[in-house]
Tab-separated table of C-alpha atoms in Angstrom:
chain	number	residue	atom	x	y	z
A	1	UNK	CA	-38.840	-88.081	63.722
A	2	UNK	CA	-38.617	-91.886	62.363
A	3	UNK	CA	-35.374	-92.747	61.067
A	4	UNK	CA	-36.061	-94.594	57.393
A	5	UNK	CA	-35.845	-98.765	57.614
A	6	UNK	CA	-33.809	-99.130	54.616
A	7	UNK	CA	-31.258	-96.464	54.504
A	8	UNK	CA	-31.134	-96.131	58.071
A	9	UNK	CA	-29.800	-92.431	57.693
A	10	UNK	CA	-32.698	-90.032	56.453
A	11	UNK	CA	-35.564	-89.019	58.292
A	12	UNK	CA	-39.054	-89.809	57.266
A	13	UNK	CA	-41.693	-87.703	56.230
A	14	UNK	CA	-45.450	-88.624	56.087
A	15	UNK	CA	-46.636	-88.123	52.881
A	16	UNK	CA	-49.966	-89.204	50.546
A	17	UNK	CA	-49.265	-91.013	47.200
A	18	UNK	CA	-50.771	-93.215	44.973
A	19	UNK	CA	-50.035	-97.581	44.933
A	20	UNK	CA	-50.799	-100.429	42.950
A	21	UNK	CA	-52.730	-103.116	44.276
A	22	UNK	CA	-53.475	-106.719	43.169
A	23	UNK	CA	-56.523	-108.170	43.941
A	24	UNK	CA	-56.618	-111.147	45.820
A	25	UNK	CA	-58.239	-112.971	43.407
A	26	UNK	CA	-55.376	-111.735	41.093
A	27	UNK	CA	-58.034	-111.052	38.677
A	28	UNK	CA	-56.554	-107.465	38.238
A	29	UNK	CA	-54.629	-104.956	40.127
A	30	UNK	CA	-56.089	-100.739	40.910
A	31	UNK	CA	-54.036	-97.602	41.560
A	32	UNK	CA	-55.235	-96.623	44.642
A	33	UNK	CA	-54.209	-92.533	45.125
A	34	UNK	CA	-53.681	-90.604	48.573
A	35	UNK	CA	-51.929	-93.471	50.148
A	36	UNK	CA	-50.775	-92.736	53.944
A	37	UNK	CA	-47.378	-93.641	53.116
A	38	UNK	CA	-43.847	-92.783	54.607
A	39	UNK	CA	-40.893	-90.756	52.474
A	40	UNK	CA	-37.557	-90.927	53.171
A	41	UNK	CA	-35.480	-87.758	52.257
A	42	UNK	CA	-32.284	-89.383	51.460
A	43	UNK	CA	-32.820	-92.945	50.029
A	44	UNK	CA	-35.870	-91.227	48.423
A	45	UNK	CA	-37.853	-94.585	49.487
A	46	UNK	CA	-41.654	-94.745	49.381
A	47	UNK	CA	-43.479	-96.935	51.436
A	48	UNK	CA	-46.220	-97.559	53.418
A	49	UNK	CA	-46.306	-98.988	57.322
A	50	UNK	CA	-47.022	-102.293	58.185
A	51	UNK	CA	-50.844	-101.686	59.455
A	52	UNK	CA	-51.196	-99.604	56.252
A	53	UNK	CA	-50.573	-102.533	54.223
A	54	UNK	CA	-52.987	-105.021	56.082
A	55	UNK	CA	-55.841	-102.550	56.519
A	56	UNK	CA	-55.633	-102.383	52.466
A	57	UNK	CA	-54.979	-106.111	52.126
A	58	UNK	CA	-58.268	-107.095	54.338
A	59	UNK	CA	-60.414	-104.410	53.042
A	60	UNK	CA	-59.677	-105.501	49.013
A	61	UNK	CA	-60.262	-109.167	51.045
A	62	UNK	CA	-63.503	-107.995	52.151
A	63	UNK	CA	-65.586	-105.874	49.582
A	64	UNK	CA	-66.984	-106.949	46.142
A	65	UNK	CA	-64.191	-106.319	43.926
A	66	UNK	CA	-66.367	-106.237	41.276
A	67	UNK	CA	-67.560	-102.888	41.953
A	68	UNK	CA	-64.100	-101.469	42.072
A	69	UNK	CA	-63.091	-98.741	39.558
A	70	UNK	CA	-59.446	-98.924	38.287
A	71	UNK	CA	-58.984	-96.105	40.647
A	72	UNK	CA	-59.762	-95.422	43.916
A	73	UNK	CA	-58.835	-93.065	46.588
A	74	UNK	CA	-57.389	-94.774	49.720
A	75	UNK	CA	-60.566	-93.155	51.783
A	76	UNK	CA	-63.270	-94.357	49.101
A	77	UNK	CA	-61.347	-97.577	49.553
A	78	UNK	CA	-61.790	-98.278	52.966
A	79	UNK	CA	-65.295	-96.741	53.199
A	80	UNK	CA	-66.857	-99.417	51.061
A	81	UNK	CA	-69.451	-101.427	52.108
A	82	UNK	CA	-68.012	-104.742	53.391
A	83	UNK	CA	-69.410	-108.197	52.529
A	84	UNK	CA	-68.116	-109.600	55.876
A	85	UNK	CA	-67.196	-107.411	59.041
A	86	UNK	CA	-63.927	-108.555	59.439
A	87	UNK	CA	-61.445	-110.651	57.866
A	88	UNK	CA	-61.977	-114.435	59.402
A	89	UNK	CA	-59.090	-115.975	57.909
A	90	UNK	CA	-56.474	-113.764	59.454
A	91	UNK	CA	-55.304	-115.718	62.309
């Protein structure tokens, strides 16, 4: 088990939970709900991993925000239909 990065004493837990997001256009920001995300037991600290955090970033980079609800699900997130296939500014 995966020793928590900030406490560096409790042991993580994988857990779902919900996040706010702003868009990159910083029109707005949505709660998205079942996040993958990681728990730690004795700091108590939610978070989500590194390639948790960029497949959310490119994805909100990549659809038509427009048709975003306030809420989403994290799996209704990344199933929308993308306006480009990947993101071409990520170097």
């Amino acid at each position: 088990m995966e020793m928590c990065p900030w406490c560096e004493k409790g042991k993580l837990a994988s857990v779902k939970g919900t996040v706010y997001w702003e868009l990159p256009d910083g029109s707005r920001a949505v709660e998205i709900t079942e996040t993958p995300s990681s728990h730690c037991e004795n700091c108590d600290a939610f978070f989500q991993s590194d390639e948790i955090v960029k497949e959310i970033e490119d994805q909100l980079f990549l659809i038509d925000s427009k048709k975003l609800e306030k809420q989403t699900k994290y799996s209704e997130l990344m199933n929308m239909k993308r306006l480009l296939k990947r993101n071409y500014f990520d170097f």
